[in-house]
Coordinates of C-alpha atoms in Angstrom, one line a residue:
X1 CA 46.4 84.6 139.7
X2 CA 49.6 84.4 138.0
X3 CA 49.8 86.1 134.3
X4 CA 52.0 84.4 132.0
X5 CA 53.7 86.5 129.1
X6 CA 53.7 84.6 126.0
X7 CA 56.9 84.5 124.0
X8 CA 56.9 84.0 119.8
X9 CA 60.1 83.3 118.7
X10 CA 59.4 82.8 115.1
X11 CA 59.3 86.8 114.4
X12 CA 62.4 87.8 116.2
X13 CA 64.8 85.3 115.3
X14 CA 65.5 87.0 111.7
X15 CA 68.7 88.8 112.6
X16 CA 71.2 89.5 115.5
X17 CA 69.4 93.0 116.2
X18 CA 66.2 91.4 116.9
X19 CA 67.6 88.5 119.1
X20 CA 69.4 91.0 121.2
X21 CA 66.3 93.1 121.4
X22 CA 64.3 90.2 122.6
X23 CA 67.2 89.3 125.1
X24 CA 66.4 92.8 126.5
X25 CA 62.6 92.1 126.7
X26 CA 63.3 88.7 128.3
X27 CA 66.4 89.8 130.6
X28 CA 64.6 88.8 133.8
X29 CA 64.3 85.3 132.8
X30 CA 61.9 82.5 134.2
X31 CA 63.3 82.4 137.7
X32 CA 64.2 84.9 140.0
X33 CA 67.7 85.3 141.6
X34 CA 67.4 84.5 145.3
X35 CA 68.3 80.9 146.0
X36 CA 71.9 79.0 146.0
X37 CA 73.4 78.2 143.2
X38 CA 74.5 74.8 142.7
X39 CA 75.8 74.5 139.0
X40 CA 79.4 74.6 138.4
X41 CA 80.7 77.9 136.5
X42 CA 82.5 75.7 133.8
X43 CA 82.1 76.6 130.3
X44 CA 78.5 78.3 130.8
X45 CA 77.0 79.6 134.1
X46 CA 74.1 77.7 135.1
X47 CA 72.5 78.1 138.5
X48 CA 69.3 76.2 139.9
X49 CA 67.2 78.8 141.6
X50 CA 63.6 79.0 142.9
X51 CA 61.1 80.1 140.8
X52 CA 60.0 83.7 141.1
X53 CA 55.9 83.8 140.1
X54 CA 56.3 87.3 139.3
X55 CA 59.0 86.7 136.6
X56 CA 57.5 83.8 134.6
X57 CA 56.6 83.7 131.1
X58 CA 54.5 81.2 129.5
X59 CA 56.6 78.6 126.9
X60 CA 54.0 76.6 124.9
X61 CA 55.3 73.3 123.6
X62 CA 54.6 70.7 120.7
X63 CA 56.2 67.2 120.9
X64 CA 57.3 65.4 118.0
X65 CA 57.8 61.9 118.5
X66 CA 55.9 60.9 121.5
X67 CA 57.3 57.3 122.5
X68 CA 58.5 55.7 125.6
X69 CA 61.2 58.7 126.2
X70 CA 58.8 61.6 124.9
X71 CA 56.3 60.4 128.0
X72 CA 59.0 61.0 130.4
X73 CA 59.9 64.2 129.2
X74 CA 56.1 65.0 129.2
X75 CA 55.9 64.4 132.7
X76 CA 58.8 66.6 133.9
X77 CA 58.1 69.6 131.7
X78 CA 54.5 70.0 132.6
X79 CA 55.7 70.2 135.8
X80 CA 57.7 73.3 135.1
X81 CA 55.5 76.9 136.1
X82 CA 54.6 78.6 132.9
X83 CA 55.0 75.5 130.4
X84 CA 51.9 75.1 128.3
X85 CA 51.4 71.8 126.1
X86 CA 50.0 72.6 122.8
X87 CA 50.3 69.6 120.2
X88 CA 52.1 66.4 119.4
X89 CA 52.8 64.9 116.1
X90 CA 53.9 61.1 115.6
X91 CA 53.3 58.6 112.4
X92 CA 51.9 56.1 115.2
X93 CA 48.0 57.0 116.0
X94 CA 47.6 55.1 119.0
X95 CA 50.5 57.1 120.5
X96 CA 49.0 60.1 120.0
X97 CA 45.9 59.1 121.5
X98 CA 47.9 58.2 124.8
X99 CA 49.8 61.5 124.5
X100 CA 46.3 63.4 125.0
X101 CA 45.5 61.1 127.7
X102 CA 48.6 61.5 129.8
X103 CA 48.3 65.6 129.3
X104 CA 44.9 65.0 130.7
X105 CA 46.1 62.9 133.8
X106 CA 49.0 64.8 134.5
X107 CA 46.9 68.2 134.3
X108 CA 44.5 66.8 136.7
X109 CA 46.9 65.3 138.9
X110 CA 48.9 68.5 139.3
X111 CA 45.6 70.6 140.0
X112 CA 45.7 72.5 136.4
X113 CA 42.9 73.2 133.7
X114 CA 43.1 70.4 131.0
X115 CA 44.6 72.0 127.9
X116 CA 43.3 71.3 124.3
X117 CA 45.9 69.4 123.0
X118 CA 46.0 69.0 118.6
X119 CA 47.7 66.0 117.3
X120 CA 49.0 65.7 113.8
X121 CA 50.4 62.7 111.8
X122 CA 52.9 65.3 109.9
X123 CA 55.3 67.2 112.3
X124 CA 55.4 69.9 109.5
X125 CA 51.6 70.6 110.4
X126 CA 52.9 71.3 113.8
X127 CA 55.8 73.2 113.0
X128 CA 53.3 75.6 111.1
X129 CA 51.8 76.8 114.1
X130 CA 52.2 80.2 115.0
X131 CA 51.2 79.6 118.9
X132 CA 54.2 77.1 119.5
X133 CA 57.1 78.4 120.8
X134 CA 59.5 75.3 121.0
X135 CA 59.5 72.0 120.4
X136 CA 60.5 68.5 122.0
X137 CA 62.0 65.8 119.5
X138 CA 62.3 62.4 120.7
X139 CA 61.9 60.7 117.5
X140 CA 64.6 58.0 116.4
X141 CA 67.9 59.3 115.6
X142 CA 67.4 59.1 111.8
X143 CA 64.9 61.6 112.0
X144 CA 66.6 64.0 114.4
X145 CA 68.3 66.3 111.8
X146 CA 65.3 66.7 109.5
X147 CA 63.0 67.7 112.2
X148 CA 65.3 69.8 114.3
X149 CA 66.6 71.5 111.2
X150 CA 62.8 72.2 110.0
X151 CA 61.8 73.4 113.4
X152 CA 64.9 76.2 113.4
X153 CA 63.5 77.3 109.8
X154 CA 60.2 77.3 111.3
X155 CA 61.2 79.8 113.9
X156 CA 61.0 77.2 117.0
X157 CA 63.7 76.6 119.7
X158 CA 64.3 72.5 120.2
X159 CA 64.9 70.3 123.4
X160 CA 66.5 67.5 121.1
X161 CA 66.8 64.0 122.6
X162 CA 70.1 62.5 122.3
X163 CA 72.4 61.8 120.4
X164 CA 72.3 64.8 118.4
X165 CA 71.9 63.2 115.1
X166 CA 72.4 60.0 113.0
X167 CA 75.4 61.1 111.2
X168 CA 78.2 63.6 111.6
X169 CA 77.2 65.7 108.4
X170 CA 73.4 66.1 109.5
X171 CA 75.1 67.2 112.8
X172 CA 77.1 69.7 111.6
X173 CA 74.0 71.2 109.1
X174 CA 72.2 71.1 112.2
X175 CA 74.5 73.3 113.7
X176 CA 74.3 75.7 111.2
X177 CA 70.6 75.7 111.1
X178 CA 70.6 76.7 114.8
X179 CA 73.2 80.0 114.6
X180 CA 71.3 80.6 111.4
X181 CA 67.9 81.1 112.8
X182 CA 68.6 82.5 116.1
X183 CA 67.2 79.4 117.7
X184 CA 67.9 77.7 121.3
X185 CA 68.5 74.1 120.8
X186 CA 69.4 71.9 123.9
X187 CA 70.7 68.3 123.9
X188 CA 69.3 65.9 126.1
X189 CA 72.2 65.0 127.4
X190 CA 71.0 65.3 130.9
X191 CA 74.3 64.0 132.9
X192 CA 75.3 67.7 132.5
X193 CA 72.6 68.5 134.7
X194 CA 73.5 66.0 137.5
X195 CA 75.2 67.3 140.6
X196 CA 77.6 64.2 140.6
X197 CA 78.7 64.1 137.0
X198 CA 78.9 68.5 137.3
X199 CA 81.2 67.9 140.4
X200 CA 83.5 65.3 138.5
X201 CA 83.9 67.4 135.6
X202 CA 84.9 70.4 137.8
X203 CA 87.6 68.6 140.3
X204 CA 89.0 67.4 136.9
X205 CA 89.5 70.5 135.1
X206 CA 90.2 72.4 138.8
X207 CA 93.4 69.8 138.3
X208 CA 92.6 67.9 141.3
X209 CA 93.7 64.7 140.3
X210 CA 96.9 66.6 138.8
X211 CA 97.4 66.0 135.2
X212 CA 94.7 63.7 133.2
X213 CA 96.8 60.8 131.7
X214 CA 93.7 58.4 130.8
X215 CA 90.0 58.3 130.7
X216 CA 88.4 55.0 130.9
X217 CA 84.6 55.1 129.4
X218 CA 82.0 52.5 129.7
X219 CA 79.3 52.8 127.3
X220 CA 77.5 49.4 127.6
X221 CA 78.2 46.1 125.5
X222 CA 78.2 45.2 122.8
X223 CA 79.3 48.6 122.0
X224 CA 78.9 48.9 118.1
X225 CA 75.5 48.3 116.2
X226 CA 75.1 45.2 114.4
X227 CA 73.2 44.4 110.6
X228 CA 69.3 44.2 111.0
X229 CA 68.1 40.7 111.5
X230 CA 64.9 40.9 113.2
X231 CA 61.9 38.8 111.3
X232 CA 59.3 40.6 109.4
X233 CA 55.9 41.1 111.0
X234 CA 52.5 42.4 110.0
X235 CA 52.2 46.1 110.3
X236 CA 49.9 47.2 113.4
X237 CA 46.7 49.4 112.5
X238 CA 47.6 53.0 112.6
X239 CA 51.1 52.9 111.9
X240 CA 52.6 54.9 108.8
X241 CA 55.9 52.6 108.5
X242 CA 56.9 54.3 105.4
X243 CA 56.9 57.6 107.1
X244 CA 58.6 56.2 110.3
X245 CA 61.8 55.2 107.6
X246 CA 62.0 58.6 106.4
X247 CA 65.2 58.9 104.7
X248 CA 66.7 55.3 105.4
X249 CA 66.5 52.4 102.7
X250 CA 63.6 50.1 103.1
X251 CA 63.7 47.5 105.7
X252 CA 60.6 45.7 107.1
X253 CA 58.6 46.4 110.4
X254 CA 59.5 44.5 113.5
X255 CA 57.5 45.8 116.5
X256 CA 61.0 46.0 118.2
X257 CA 62.0 48.9 116.2
X258 CA 58.6 50.6 117.2
X259 CA 57.1 48.6 120.4
X260 CA 53.3 48.6 120.5
X261 CA 50.9 49.8 123.1
X262 CA 47.6 49.5 124.1
X263 CA 45.3 51.9 125.8
X264 CA 42.6 49.4 127.1
X265 CA 43.7 47.7 129.2
X266 CA 47.2 50.0 129.4
X267 CA 50.2 48.6 128.3
X268 CA 53.2 50.9 127.8
X269 CA 56.2 50.1 126.0
X270 CA 58.0 47.1 127.4
X271 CA 61.0 47.8 126.0
X272 CA 63.1 50.8 124.5
X273 CA 63.2 51.0 120.4
X274 CA 65.7 48.6 119.3
X275 CA 66.2 51.0 116.5
X276 CA 69.4 51.8 118.5
X277 CA 70.8 48.3 118.2
X278 CA 71.3 48.2 114.4
X279 CA 73.4 49.5 111.6
X280 CA 70.7 50.7 109.3
X281 CA 68.8 52.9 112.1
X282 CA 71.6 54.0 114.7
X283 CA 74.6 53.7 116.3
X284 CA 74.4 50.9 119.2
X285 CA 75.4 51.8 122.9
X286 CA 78.2 53.7 121.4
X287 CA 75.6 56.5 120.6
X288 CA 73.0 55.6 122.6
X289 CA 74.8 55.6 126.2
X290 CA 78.0 57.0 124.6
X291 CA 76.0 60.2 124.0
X292 CA 76.2 60.4 127.4
X293 CA 79.3 58.9 128.6
X294 CA 81.7 60.4 126.1
X295 CA 79.8 64.0 126.8
X296 CA 80.8 63.8 130.4
X297 CA 84.4 62.4 129.5
X298 CA 84.8 65.4 126.6
X299 CA 83.4 67.6 129.1
X300 CA 86.3 66.6 131.9
X301 CA 89.0 66.9 129.7
X302 CA 88.4 70.5 128.2
X303 CA 87.4 69.1 125.1
X304 CA 84.0 70.4 124.2
X305 CA 83.6 71.8 120.8
X306 CA 87.1 70.2 120.0
X307 CA 88.0 65.8 120.3
X308 CA 90.5 63.5 119.7
X309 CA 93.0 63.2 116.8
X310 CA 92.8 59.6 116.2
X311 CA 91.2 56.7 117.1
X312 CA 92.2 52.8 117.2
X313 CA 89.5 50.2 117.0
X314 CA 89.1 47.4 119.5
X315 CA 90.7 43.9 118.3
X316 CA 92.7 41.0 119.1
X317 CA 91.8 41.7 122.8
X318 CA 92.6 45.2 122.5
X319 CA 90.2 48.1 123.2
X320 CA 88.7 50.6 121.2
X321 CA 91.2 53.8 122.0
X322 CA 90.9 57.5 121.2
X323 CA 94.0 59.6 121.3
X324 CA 94.1 63.4 122.2
X325 CA 96.8 65.8 121.1
X326 CA 97.6 66.6 124.3
X327 CA 98.8 62.6 124.9
X328 CA 95.5 61.9 127.0
X329 CA 94.1 58.5 126.0
X330 CA 90.4 57.3 126.3
X331 CA 89.5 53.7 126.4
X332 CA 86.5 52.3 126.0
X333 CA 85.4 49.1 127.8
X334 CA 84.0 47.9 131.3
X335 CA 86.1 48.9 134.1
X336 CA 85.8 48.1 138.0
X337 CA 82.3 47.4 138.9
X338 CA 81.4 47.3 135.2
X339 CA 78.7 50.5 135.7
X340 CA 78.3 52.3 132.4
X341 CA 80.5 55.4 133.6
X342 CA 83.5 57.4 133.3
X343 CA 86.9 57.5 135.4
X344 CA 89.3 60.0 134.8
X345 CA 92.9 58.7 135.9
X346 CA 95.7 61.6 136.5
X347 CA 99.4 61.5 138.0
X348 CA 97.9 62.5 141.5
X349 CA 94.7 60.3 141.8
X350 CA 91.2 59.5 140.4
X351 CA 87.6 60.2 140.1
X352 CA 85.0 57.7 139.1
X353 CA 81.3 58.9 138.5
X354 CA 78.1 56.8 137.1
X355 CA 74.5 57.4 137.5
X356 CA 74.0 57.6 141.4
X357 CA 77.9 57.1 142.0
X358 CA 80.8 58.8 142.7
X359 CA 84.1 58.0 143.9
X360 CA 87.6 59.1 144.1
X361 CA 91.2 58.4 145.2
X362 CA 90.8 61.3 147.9
X363 CA 87.7 61.0 149.7
X364 CA 87.9 64.7 150.3
X365 CA 87.0 65.3 146.7
X366 CA 83.5 64.0 147.3
X367 CA 80.5 66.4 146.2
X368 CA 78.9 67.5 149.9
X369 CA 76.2 69.6 148.6
X370 CA 72.9 68.2 147.5
X371 CA 70.4 69.5 144.9
X372 CA 67.1 70.9 146.2
X373 CA 64.1 68.8 145.1
X374 CA 62.5 71.4 142.5
X375 CA 59.8 68.7 141.7
X376 CA 61.0 68.7 137.8
X377 CA 63.9 67.6 136.4
X378 CA 66.7 70.6 136.4
X379 CA 67.9 69.6 132.6
X380 CA 64.6 70.4 131.4
X381 CA 64.3 73.6 133.5
X382 CA 67.6 74.5 132.0
X383 CA 66.1 73.9 128.5
X384 CA 63.0 76.3 129.3
X385 CA 64.9 79.0 131.5
X386 CA 67.4 79.4 128.0
X387 CA 64.3 80.0 125.8
X388 CA 63.1 82.4 128.0
X389 CA 66.5 84.1 128.6
X390 CA 68.0 83.7 124.9
X391 CA 71.0 81.9 126.4
X392 CA 72.7 78.7 125.5
X393 CA 71.7 75.7 127.8
X394 CA 74.0 73.9 129.5
X395 CA 74.2 71.5 126.5
X396 CA 74.0 73.5 123.1
X397 CA 74.2 72.3 119.7
X398 CA 78.1 72.4 119.3
X399 CA 78.9 70.4 122.7
X400 CA 76.2 67.9 121.3
X401 CA 78.1 67.9 117.8
X402 CA 81.5 67.1 119.3
X403 CA 80.3 64.4 121.5
X404 CA 78.4 62.8 118.4
X405 CA 81.5 62.8 116.7
X406 CA 83.2 61.0 119.4
X407 CA 80.8 58.5 119.4
X408 CA 80.5 57.9 115.6
X409 CA 84.0 57.7 114.6
X410 CA 84.6 55.0 117.0
X411 CA 81.9 53.1 115.1
X412 CA 83.8 54.1 111.8
X413 CA 87.0 52.8 112.9
X414 CA 85.2 49.7 114.1
X415 CA 83.7 49.2 110.8
X416 CA 86.8 49.7 108.8
X417 CA 88.8 47.9 111.2
X418 CA 91.8 50.7 111.0
X419 CA 93.2 53.3 113.1
X420 CA 91.9 56.7 111.5
X421 CA 93.4 60.1 112.1
X422 CA 90.8 63.0 113.1
X423 CA 90.8 66.6 112.5
X424 CA 88.5 68.0 115.3
X425 CA 88.8 72.0 113.8
X426 CA 87.5 70.7 110.0
X427 CA 85.7 67.8 111.4
X428 CA 86.8 65.4 109.0
X429 CA 88.9 62.5 108.8
X430 CA 92.5 63.4 107.6
X431 CA 93.1 62.3 103.9
X432 CA 90.8 59.6 104.1
X433 CA 88.0 59.6 101.4
X434 CA 87.0 55.9 102.5
X435 CA 86.1 56.8 106.0
X436 CA 84.9 60.5 104.8
X437 CA 82.2 58.7 103.2
X438 CA 80.9 57.4 106.3
X439 CA 80.1 61.0 107.5
X440 CA 76.8 60.7 106.0
X441 CA 74.5 58.0 103.8
X442 CA 72.5 58.7 100.9
X443 CA 68.9 59.7 101.7
X444 CA 66.2 57.6 100.1
X445 CA 62.4 58.0 99.7
X446 CA 63.0 61.5 97.8
X447 CA 64.2 63.0 101.3
X448 CA 67.1 65.5 101.1
X449 CA 69.1 67.1 103.8

């Protein structure tokens, strides 16, 4: 019989001394050290290893926001040895009911005991639980900062869906909260844990295509969000719309923002939440898929925790373009087959990568390793392993922030309709009050950052 050791970050995260002591206690981590290392040693060394049952620790999870994306994360997390599901919170009651049913089903499918799962309308009640080590936050973007900061302050570690936050100011404040509390925060930019994307970044950083001159990035179209234009619909029973809005200015309900589901018969979401598409609630493809594709572009350019110095909006047939201090240009728009992806172009060749695809000017640059089937997504495992070992995950908060910045300053340049100069060190626009005013928005309904 396996005996799991339970961790409780809340009492161990008050200062660096306690954090170091905790790291010593959890030094072995969740996995053994007997298998092949497959992840590249770039900014952070990460390895996929075969679980060693003797080294496992229980990590007790709560979920905040249990829509369509959370269901996929739940399915993956529950397959990782040692993970326990304790609770969930959401403003839509029927999705909480579905969450409990889904936990029951997955547990039975895996031959595991069905856990007692508590549900809450208010995420703060979940965060008050001392028996929860970490939370998965899969709420709409405008709630990311408030929920994640509160989680860090409550002593929880956080798996946070991308993009990091809705605004740059929110991301900056979240980064402070993570480091102040000694929390582990992993951003759900799962392409960093994909072998093709990892290999692409490694080859570019190693100079295999020579000096990089240009990067092409396709995030999807339309790239930028549009004003909210959906018709008003009656609120469904069990949905707290005012709380769903949170700090946003008031807009009326439409089911596309929070897709309805049924349990009998079971009918899950037919679409992804359309809040992504509107200026009032999201950042369009620039932040939705840009949080994936710009993330890889930045990684391959060695610009994690940094970024471009100028952004030029697209107009009159010219694409949105970013310029880096070293002369590299990053151009946004469809290329080649039109897949959402990234193409690095150097003076000695090129590498192109998208989901499920890798191509290069030199066939010898293609990846030759195959990732073993662990039975669960490696990106989720990386978070759990990071929680236990008290180490930065493959996408820590500062990397999530620099990616968010690239996404968002592109939207700001588009909205203002003029080139903008950006200081990647100070994380602010250079002598531009109008642009800097768009690093955040005025919270309403009594909320404060």
